Tab-separated table of N, CA and C in Angstrom:
chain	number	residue	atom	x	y	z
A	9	UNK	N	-3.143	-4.315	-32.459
A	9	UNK	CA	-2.744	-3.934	-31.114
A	9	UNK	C	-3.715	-4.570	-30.143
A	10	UNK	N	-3.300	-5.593	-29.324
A	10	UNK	CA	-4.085	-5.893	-28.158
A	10	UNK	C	-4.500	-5.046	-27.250
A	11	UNK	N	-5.799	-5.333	-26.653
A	11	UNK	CA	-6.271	-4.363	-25.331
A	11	UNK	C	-4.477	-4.358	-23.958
A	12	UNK	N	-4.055	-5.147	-23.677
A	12	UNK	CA	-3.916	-5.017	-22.560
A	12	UNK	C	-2.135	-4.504	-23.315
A	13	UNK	N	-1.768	-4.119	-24.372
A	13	UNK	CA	-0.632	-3.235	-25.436
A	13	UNK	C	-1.107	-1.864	-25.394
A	14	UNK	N	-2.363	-1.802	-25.936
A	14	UNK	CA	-3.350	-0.191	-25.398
A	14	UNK	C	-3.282	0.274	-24.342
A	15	UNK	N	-3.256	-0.655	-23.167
A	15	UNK	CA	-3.863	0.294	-22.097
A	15	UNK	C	-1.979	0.061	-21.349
A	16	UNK	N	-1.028	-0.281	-22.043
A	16	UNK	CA	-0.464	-0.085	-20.967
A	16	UNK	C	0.447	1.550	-22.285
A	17	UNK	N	0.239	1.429	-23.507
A	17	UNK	CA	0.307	2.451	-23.870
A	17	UNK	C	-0.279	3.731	-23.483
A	18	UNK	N	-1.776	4.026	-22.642
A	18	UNK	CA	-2.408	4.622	-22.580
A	18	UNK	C	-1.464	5.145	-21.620
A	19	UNK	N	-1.093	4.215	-20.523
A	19	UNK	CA	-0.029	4.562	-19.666
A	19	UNK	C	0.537	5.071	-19.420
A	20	UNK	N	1.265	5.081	-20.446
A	20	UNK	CA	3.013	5.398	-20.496
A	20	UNK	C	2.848	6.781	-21.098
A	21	UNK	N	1.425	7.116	-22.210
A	21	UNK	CA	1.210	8.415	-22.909
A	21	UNK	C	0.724	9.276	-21.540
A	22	UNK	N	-0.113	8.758	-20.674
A	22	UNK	CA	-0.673	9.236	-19.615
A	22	UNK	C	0.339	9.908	-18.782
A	23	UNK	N	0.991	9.327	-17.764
A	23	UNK	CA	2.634	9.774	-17.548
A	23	UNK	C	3.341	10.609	-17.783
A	24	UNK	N	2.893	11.013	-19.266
A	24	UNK	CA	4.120	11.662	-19.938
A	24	UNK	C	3.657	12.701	-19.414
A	25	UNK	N	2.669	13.311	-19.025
A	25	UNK	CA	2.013	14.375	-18.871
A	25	UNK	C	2.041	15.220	-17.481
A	26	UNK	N	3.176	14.288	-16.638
A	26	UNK	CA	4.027	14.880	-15.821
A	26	UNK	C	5.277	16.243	-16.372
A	27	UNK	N	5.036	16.287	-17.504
A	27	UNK	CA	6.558	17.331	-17.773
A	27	UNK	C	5.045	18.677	-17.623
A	28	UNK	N	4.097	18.411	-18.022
A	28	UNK	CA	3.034	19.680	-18.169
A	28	UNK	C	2.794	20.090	-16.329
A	29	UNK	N	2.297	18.740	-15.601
A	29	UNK	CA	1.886	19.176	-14.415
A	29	UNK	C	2.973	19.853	-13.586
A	30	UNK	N	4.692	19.526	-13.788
A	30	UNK	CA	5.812	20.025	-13.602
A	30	UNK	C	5.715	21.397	-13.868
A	31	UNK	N	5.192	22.007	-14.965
A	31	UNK	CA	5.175	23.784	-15.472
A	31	UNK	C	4.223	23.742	-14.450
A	32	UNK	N	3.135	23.393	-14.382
A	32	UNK	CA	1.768	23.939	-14.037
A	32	UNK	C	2.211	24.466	-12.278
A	33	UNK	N	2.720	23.461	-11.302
A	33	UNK	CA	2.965	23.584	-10.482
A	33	UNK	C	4.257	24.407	-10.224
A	34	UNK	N	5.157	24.435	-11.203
A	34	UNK	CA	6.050	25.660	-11.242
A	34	UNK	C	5.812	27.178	-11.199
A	35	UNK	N	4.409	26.895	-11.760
A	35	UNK	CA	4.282	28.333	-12.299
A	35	UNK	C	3.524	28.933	-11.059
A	36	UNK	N	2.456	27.913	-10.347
A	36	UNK	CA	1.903	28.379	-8.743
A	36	UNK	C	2.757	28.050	-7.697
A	37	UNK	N	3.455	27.256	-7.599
A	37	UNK	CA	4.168	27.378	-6.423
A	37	UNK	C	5.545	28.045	-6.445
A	38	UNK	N	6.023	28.370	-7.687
A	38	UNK	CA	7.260	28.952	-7.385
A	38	UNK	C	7.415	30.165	-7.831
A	39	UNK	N	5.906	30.739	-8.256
A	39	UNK	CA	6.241	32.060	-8.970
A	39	UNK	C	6.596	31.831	-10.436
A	40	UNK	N	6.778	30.623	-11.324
A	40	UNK	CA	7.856	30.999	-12.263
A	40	UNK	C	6.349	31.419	-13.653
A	41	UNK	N	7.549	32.585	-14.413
A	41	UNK	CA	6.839	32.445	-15.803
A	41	UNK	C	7.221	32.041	-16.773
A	42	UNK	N	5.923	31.516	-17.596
A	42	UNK	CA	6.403	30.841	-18.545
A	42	UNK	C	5.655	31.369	-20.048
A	43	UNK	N	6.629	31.710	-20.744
A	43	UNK	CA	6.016	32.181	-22.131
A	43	UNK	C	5.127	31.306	-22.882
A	44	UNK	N	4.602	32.161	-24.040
A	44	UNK	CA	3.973	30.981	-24.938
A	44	UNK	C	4.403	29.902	-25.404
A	45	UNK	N	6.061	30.684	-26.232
A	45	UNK	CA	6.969	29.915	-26.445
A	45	UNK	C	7.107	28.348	-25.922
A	46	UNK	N	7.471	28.882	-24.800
A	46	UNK	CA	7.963	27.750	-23.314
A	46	UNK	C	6.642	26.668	-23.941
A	47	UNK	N	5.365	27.121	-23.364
A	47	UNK	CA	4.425	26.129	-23.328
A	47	UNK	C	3.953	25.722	-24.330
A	48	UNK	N	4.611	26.058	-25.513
A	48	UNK	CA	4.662	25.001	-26.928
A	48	UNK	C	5.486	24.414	-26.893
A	49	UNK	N	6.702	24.539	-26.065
A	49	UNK	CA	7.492	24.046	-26.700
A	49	UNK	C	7.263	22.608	-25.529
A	50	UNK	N	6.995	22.641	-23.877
A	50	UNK	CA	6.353	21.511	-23.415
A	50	UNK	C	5.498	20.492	-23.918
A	51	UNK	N	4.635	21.410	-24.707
A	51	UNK	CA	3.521	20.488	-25.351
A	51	UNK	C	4.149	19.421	-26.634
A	52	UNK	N	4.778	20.077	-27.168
A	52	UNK	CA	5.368	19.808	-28.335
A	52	UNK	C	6.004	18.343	-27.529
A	53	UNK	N	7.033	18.801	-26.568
A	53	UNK	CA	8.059	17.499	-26.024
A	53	UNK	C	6.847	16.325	-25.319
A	54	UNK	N	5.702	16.861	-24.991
A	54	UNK	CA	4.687	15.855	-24.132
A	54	UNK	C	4.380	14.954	-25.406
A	55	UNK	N	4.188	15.432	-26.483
A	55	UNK	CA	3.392	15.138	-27.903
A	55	UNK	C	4.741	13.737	-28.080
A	56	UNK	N	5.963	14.312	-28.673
A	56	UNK	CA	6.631	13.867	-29.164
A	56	UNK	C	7.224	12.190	-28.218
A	57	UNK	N	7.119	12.879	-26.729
A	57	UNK	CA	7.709	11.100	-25.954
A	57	UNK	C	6.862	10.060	-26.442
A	58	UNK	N	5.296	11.039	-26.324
A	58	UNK	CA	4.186	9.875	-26.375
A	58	UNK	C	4.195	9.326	-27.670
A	59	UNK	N	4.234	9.808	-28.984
A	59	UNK	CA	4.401	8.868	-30.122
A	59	UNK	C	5.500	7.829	-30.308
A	60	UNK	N	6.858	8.460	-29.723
A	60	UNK	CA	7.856	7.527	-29.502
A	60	UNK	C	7.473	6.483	-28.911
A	61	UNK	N	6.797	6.366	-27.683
A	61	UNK	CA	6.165	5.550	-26.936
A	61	UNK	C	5.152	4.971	-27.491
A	62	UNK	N	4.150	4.895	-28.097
A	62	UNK	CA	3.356	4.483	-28.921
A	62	UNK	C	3.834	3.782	-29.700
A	63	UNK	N	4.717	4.416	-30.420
A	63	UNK	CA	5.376	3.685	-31.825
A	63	UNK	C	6.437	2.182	-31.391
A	64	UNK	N	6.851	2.084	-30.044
A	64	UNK	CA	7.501	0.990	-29.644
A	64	UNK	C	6.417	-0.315	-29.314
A	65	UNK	N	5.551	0.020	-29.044
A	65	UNK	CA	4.544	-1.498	-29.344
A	65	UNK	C	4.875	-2.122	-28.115
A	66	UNK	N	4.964	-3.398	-28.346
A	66	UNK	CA	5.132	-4.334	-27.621
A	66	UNK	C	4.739	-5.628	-27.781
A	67	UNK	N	4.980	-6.854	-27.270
A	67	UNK	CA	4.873	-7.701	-27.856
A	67	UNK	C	3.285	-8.044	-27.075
A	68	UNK	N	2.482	-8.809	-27.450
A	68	UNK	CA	0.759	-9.172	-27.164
A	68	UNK	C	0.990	-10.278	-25.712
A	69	UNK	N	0.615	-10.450	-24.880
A	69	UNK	CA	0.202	-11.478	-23.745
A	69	UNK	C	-1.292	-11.114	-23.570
A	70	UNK	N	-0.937	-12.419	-22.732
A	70	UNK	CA	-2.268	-12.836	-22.460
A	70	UNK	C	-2.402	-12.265	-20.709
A	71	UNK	N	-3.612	-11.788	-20.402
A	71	UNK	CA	-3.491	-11.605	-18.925
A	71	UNK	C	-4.515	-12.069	-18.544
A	72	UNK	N	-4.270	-12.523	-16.711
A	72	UNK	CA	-5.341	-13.083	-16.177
A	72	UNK	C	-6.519	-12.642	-15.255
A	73	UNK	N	-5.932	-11.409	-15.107
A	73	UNK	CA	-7.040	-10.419	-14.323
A	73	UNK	C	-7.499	-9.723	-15.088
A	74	UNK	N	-8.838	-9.294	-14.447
A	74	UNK	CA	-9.481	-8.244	-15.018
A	74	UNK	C	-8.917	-6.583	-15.056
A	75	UNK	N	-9.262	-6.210	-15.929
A	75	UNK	CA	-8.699	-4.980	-16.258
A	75	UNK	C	-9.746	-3.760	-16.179
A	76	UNK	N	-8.959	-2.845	-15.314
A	76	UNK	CA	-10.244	-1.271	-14.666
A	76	UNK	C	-9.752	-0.588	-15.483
A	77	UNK	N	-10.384	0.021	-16.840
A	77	UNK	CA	-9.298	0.788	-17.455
A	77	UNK	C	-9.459	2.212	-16.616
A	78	UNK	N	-10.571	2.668	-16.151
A	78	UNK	CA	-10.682	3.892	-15.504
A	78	UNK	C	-10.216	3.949	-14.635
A	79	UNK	N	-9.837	3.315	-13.753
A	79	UNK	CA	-9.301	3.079	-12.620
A	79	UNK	C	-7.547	3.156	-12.766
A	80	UNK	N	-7.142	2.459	-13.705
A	80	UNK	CA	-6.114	2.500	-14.786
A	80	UNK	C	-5.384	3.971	-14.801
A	81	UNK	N	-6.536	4.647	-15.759
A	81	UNK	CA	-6.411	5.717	-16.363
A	81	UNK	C	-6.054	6.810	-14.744
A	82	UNK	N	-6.728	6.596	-14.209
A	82	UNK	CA	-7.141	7.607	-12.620
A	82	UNK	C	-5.586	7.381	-12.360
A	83	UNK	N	-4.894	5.807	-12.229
A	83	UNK	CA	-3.780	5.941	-11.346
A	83	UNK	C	-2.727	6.461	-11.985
A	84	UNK	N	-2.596	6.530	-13.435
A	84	UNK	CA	-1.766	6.816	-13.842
A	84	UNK	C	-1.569	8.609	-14.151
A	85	UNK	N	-3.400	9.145	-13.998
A	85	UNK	CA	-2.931	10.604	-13.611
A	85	UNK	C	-2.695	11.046	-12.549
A	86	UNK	N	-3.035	10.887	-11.707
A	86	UNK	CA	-2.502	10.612	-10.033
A	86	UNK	C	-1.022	10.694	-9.845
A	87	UNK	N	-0.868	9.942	-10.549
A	87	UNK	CA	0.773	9.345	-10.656
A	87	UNK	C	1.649	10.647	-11.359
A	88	UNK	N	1.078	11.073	-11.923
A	88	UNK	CA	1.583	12.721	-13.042
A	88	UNK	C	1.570	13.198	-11.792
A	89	UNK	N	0.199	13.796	-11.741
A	89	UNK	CA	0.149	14.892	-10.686
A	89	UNK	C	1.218	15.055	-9.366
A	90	UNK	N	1.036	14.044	-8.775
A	90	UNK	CA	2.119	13.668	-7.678
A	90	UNK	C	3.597	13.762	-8.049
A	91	UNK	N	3.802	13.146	-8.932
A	91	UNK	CA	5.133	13.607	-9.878
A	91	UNK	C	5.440	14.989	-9.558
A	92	UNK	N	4.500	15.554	-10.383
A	92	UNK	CA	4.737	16.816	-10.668
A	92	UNK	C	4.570	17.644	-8.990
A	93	UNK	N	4.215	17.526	-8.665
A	93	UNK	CA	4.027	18.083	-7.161
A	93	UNK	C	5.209	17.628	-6.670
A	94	UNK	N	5.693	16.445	-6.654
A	94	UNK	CA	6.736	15.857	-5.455
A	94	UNK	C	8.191	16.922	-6.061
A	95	UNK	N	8.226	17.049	-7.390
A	95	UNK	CA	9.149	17.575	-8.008
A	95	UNK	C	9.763	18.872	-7.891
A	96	UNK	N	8.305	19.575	-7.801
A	96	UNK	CA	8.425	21.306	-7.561
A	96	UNK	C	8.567	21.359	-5.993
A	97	UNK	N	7.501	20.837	-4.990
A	97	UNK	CA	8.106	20.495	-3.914
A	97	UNK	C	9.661	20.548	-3.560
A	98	UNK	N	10.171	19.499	-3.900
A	98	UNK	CA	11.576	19.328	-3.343
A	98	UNK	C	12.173	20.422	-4.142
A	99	UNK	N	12.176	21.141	-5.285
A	99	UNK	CA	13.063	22.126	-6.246
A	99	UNK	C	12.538	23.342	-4.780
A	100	UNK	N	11.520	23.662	-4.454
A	100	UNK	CA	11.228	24.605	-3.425
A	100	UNK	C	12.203	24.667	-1.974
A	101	UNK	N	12.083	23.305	-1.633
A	101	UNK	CA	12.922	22.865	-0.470
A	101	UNK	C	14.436	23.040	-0.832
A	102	UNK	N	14.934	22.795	-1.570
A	102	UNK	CA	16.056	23.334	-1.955
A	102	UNK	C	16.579	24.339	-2.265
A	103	UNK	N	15.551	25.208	-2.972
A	103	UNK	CA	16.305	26.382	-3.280
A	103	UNK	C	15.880	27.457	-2.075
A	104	UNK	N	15.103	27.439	-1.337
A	104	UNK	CA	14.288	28.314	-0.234
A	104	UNK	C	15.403	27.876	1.058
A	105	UNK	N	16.061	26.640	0.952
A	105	UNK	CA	16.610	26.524	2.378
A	105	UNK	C	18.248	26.904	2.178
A	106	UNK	N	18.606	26.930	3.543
A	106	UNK	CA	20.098	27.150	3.867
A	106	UNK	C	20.875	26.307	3.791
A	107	UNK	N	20.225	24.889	3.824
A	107	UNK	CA	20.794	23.012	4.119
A	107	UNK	C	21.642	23.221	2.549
A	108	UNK	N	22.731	22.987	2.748
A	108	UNK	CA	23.232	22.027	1.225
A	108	UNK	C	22.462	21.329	0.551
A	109	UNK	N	22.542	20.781	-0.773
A	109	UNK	CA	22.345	19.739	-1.358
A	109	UNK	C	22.682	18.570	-0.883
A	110	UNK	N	23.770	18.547	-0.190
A	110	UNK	CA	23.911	17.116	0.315
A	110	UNK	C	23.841	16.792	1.962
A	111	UNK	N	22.820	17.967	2.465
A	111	UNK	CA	22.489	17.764	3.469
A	111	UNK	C	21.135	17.197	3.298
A	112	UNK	N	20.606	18.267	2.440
A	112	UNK	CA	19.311	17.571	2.425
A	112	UNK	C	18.898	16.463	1.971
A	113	UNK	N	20.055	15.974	0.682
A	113	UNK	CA	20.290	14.644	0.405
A	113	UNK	C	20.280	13.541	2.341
A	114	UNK	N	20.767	13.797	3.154
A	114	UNK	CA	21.347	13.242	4.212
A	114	UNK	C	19.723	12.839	4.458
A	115	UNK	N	19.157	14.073	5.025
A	115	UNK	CA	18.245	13.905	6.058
A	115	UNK	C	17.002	13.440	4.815
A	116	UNK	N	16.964	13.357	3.688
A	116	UNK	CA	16.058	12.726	2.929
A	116	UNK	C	16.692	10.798	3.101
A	117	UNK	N	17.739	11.089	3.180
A	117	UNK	CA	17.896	8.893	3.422
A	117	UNK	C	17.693	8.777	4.491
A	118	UNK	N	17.827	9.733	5.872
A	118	UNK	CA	17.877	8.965	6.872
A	118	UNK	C	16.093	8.927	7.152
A	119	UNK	N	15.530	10.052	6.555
A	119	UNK	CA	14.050	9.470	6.699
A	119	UNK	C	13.788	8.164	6.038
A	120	UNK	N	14.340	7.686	4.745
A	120	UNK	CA	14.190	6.522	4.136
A	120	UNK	C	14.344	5.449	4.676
A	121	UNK	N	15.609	5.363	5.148
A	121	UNK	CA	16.063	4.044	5.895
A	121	UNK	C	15.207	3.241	6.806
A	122	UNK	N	14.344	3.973	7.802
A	122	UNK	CA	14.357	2.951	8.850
A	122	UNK	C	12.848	2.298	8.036
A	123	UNK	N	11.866	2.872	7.436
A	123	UNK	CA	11.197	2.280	6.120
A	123	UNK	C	11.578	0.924	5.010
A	124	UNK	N	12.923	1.595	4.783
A	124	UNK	CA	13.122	0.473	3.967
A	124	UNK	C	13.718	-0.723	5.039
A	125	UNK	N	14.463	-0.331	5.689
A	125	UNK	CA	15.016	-1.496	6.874
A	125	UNK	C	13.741	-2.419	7.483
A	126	UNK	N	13.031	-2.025	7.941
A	126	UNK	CA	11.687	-2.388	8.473
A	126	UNK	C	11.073	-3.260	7.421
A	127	UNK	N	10.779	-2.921	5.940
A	127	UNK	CA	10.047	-3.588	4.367
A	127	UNK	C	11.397	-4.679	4.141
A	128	UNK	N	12.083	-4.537	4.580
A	128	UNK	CA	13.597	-5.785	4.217
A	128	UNK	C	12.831	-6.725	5.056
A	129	UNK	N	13.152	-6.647	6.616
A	129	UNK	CA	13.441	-7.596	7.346
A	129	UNK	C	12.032	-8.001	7.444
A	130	UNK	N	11.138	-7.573	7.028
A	130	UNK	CA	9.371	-7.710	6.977
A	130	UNK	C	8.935	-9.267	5.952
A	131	UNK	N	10.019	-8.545	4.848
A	131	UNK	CA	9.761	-9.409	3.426
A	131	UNK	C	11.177	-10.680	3.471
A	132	UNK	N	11.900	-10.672	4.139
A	132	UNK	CA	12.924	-11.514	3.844
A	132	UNK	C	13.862	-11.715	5.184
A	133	UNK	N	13.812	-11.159	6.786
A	133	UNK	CA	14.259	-10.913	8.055
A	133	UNK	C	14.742	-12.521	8.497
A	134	UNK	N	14.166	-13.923	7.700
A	134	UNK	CA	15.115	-14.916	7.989
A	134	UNK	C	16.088	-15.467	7.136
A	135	UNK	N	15.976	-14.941	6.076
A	135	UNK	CA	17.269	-14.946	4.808
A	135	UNK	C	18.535	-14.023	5.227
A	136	UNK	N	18.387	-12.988	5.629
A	136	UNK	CA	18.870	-11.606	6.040
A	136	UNK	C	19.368	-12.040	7.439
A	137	UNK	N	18.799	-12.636	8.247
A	137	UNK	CA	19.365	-13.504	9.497
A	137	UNK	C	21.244	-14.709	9.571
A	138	UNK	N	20.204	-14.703	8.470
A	138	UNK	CA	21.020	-16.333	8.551
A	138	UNK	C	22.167	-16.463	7.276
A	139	UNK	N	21.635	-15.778	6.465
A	139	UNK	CA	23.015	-15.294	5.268
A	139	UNK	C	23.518	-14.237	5.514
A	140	UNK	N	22.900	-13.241	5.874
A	140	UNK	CA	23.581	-11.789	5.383
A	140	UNK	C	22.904	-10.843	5.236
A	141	UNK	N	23.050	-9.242	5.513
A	141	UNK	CA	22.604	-8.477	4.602
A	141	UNK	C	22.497	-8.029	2.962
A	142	UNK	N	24.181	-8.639	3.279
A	142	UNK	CA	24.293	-8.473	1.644
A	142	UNK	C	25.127	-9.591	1.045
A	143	UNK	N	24.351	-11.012	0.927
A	143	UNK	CA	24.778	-12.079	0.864
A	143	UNK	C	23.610	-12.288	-1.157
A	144	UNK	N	24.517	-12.181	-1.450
A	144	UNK	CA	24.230	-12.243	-3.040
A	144	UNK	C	25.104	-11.325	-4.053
A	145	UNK	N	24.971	-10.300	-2.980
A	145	UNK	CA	25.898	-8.980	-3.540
A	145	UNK	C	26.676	-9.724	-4.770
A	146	UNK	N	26.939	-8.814	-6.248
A	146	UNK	CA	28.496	-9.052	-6.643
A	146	UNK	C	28.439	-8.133	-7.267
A	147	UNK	N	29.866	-7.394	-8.103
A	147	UNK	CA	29.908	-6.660	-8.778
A	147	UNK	C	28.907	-5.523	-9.072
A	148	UNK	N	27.995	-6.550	-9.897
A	148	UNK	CA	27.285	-5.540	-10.921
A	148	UNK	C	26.048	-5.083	-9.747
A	149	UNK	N	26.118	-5.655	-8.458
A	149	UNK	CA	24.927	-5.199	-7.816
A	149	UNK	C	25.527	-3.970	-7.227
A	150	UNK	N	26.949	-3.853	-6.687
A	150	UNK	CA	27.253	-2.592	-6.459
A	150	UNK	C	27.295	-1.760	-7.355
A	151	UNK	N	27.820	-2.000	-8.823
A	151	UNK	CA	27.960	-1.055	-9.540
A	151	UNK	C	26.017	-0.513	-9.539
A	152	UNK	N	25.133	-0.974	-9.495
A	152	UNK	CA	23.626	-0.655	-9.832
A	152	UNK	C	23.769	0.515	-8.452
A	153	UNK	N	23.969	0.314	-7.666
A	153	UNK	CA	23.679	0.893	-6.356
A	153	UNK	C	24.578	1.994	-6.287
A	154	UNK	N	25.646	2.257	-6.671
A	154	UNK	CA	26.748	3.582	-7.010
A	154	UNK	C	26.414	3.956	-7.865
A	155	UNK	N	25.621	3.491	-9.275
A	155	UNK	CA	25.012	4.420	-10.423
A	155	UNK	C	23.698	5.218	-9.614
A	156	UNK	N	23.054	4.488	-8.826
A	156	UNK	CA	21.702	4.909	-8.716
A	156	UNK	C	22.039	6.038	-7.371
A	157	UNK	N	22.986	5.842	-6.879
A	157	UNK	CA	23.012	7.013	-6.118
A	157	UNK	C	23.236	8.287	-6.715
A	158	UNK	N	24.818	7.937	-7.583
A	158	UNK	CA	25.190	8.907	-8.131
A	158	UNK	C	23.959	9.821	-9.325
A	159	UNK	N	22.728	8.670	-9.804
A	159	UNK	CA	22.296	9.963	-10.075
A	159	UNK	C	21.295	10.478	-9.507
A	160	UNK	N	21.124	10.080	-8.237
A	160	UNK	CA	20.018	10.878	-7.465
A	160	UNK	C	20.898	12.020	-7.157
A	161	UNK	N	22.358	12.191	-7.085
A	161	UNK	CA	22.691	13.318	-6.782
A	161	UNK	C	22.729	14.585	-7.850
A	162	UNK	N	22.833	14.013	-8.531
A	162	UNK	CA	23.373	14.439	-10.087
A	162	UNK	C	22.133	15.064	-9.930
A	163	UNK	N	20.720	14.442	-10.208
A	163	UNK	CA	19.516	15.229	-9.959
A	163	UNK	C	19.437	16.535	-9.201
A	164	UNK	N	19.528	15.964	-7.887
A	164	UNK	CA	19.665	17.218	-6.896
A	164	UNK	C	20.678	18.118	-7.450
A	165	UNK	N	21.364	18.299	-7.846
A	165	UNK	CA	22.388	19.180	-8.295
A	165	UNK	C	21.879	19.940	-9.218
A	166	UNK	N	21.092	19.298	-10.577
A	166	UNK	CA	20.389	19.999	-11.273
A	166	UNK	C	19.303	20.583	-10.539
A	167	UNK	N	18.387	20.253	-9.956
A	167	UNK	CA	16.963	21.228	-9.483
A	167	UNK	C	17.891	21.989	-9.082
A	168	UNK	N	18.857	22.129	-8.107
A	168	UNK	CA	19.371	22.928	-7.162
A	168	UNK	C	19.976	23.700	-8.304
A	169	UNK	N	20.526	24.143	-9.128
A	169	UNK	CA	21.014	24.975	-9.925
A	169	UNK	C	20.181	25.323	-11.214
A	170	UNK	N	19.324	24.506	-11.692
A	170	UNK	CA	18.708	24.686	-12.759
A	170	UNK	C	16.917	24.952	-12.029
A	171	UNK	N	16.419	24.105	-13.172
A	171	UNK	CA	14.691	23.457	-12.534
A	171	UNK	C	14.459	22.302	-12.992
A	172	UNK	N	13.158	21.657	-12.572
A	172	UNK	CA	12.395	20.897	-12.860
A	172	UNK	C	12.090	20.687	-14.308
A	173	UNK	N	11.652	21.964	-14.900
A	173	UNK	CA	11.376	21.843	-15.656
A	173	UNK	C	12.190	21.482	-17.046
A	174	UNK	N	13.536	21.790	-16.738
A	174	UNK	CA	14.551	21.709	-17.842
A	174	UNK	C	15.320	20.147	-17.292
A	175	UNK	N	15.083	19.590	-16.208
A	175	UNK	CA	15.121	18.019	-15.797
A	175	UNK	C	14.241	17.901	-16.934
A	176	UNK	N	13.159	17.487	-16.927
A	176	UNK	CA	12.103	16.767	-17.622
A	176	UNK	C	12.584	16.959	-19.420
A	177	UNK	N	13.049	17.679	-20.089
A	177	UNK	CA	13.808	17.903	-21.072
A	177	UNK	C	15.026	17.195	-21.444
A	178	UNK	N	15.795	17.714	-20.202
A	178	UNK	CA	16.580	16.545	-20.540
A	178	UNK	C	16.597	15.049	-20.096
C-alpha cells in the first residue's frame, strides 16, 4: 500500500465517522435518545463502511506535492463534524418550522443561486457570454441535474419524516 493509498484511505475511514457525530449531535441538539443498542449498532455500521473502504484499495500514483498528513487528518474531521452539525441542523429547521419541505427546499436555492451565478460567470462569464448558459447541455447532462435534484428532495423528505440518523444507514 502506498503512502498517498493510506492517507487517502485514512480519509475516507475518517469521514465515515460522520454517522457517530450525526447521533452525537442528535442526541444534544434535538433531545433524542439513544440506547446502547442504537450505539452499537452505529459503531458497528462506522466499523463496517470503513473496512469496505479499506478493502477497495486503489490503484498507486505518484504525487507531486507535499503531503500534511495532520493537516489531512484535521480536514477530514472537520469535515465529519460539520457534516454532522449541518445535518441535525437542517433535520431541526425542518421539523421545528411551519415552512413545508418544499418551501424550505425554495428559500435554501434561492440563497444558493446568486453564489453559484456569481462562481459561473467569475470562472467562465466569456464562454457563458458568447455561447450560452447552457451551451454543451445534452441528454445525460439533464438527466444528472433531474437525478440530483430529485434526490435532494427525496432527502428532505426523509429528515422531514424520519432522521438523520436512519439517512446515514441507509
Amino acid at each position: 500500500v502506498s503512502a498517498s493509498n493510506l492517507d487517502a484511505a485514512t480519509y475516507q475511514v475518517t469521514y465515515q465517522l460522520k454517522i457517530l457525530t450525526t447521533a452525537l449531535f442528535a442526541v444534544f441538539m434535538l433531545r433524542k435518545k439513544l440506547l446502547s443498542t442504537q450505539w452499537g449498532s452505529l459503531f458497528i455500521l462506522v466499523c463496517g463502511v470503513a473496512l469496505v473502504q479499506l478493502s477497495q484499495g486503489g490503484e498507486s500514483r505518484q504525487l507531486t506535492v507535499e503531503q500534511n498528513r495532520t493537516l489531512g487528518f484535521a480536514a477530514a474531521l472537520g469535515a465529519c463534524v460539520l457534516s454532522g452539525f449541518a445535518g441535525i441542523f437542517f433535520e431541526k429547521m425542518l421539523k421545528t418550522s411551519d415552512l413545508s419541505v418544499w418551501m424550505r427546499n425554495i428559500q435554501l436555492s434561492l440563497l444558493s443561486l446568486p453564489l453559484s451565478l456569481i462562481t459561473a460567470y467569475a470562472n467562465d462569464g466569456v464562454a457563458i457570454s458568447s455561447k450560452g448558459f447552457f451551451f454543451g447541455y445534452d441528454g445525460f447532462v439533464y438527466f444528472l441535474v433531474l437525478l440530483q435534484a430529485t434526490g435532494g428532495l427525496i432527502v428532505a423528505v426523509v429528515v422531514k419524516y424520519a432522521d438523520n440518523i436512519l439517512k446515514g444507514f441507509a
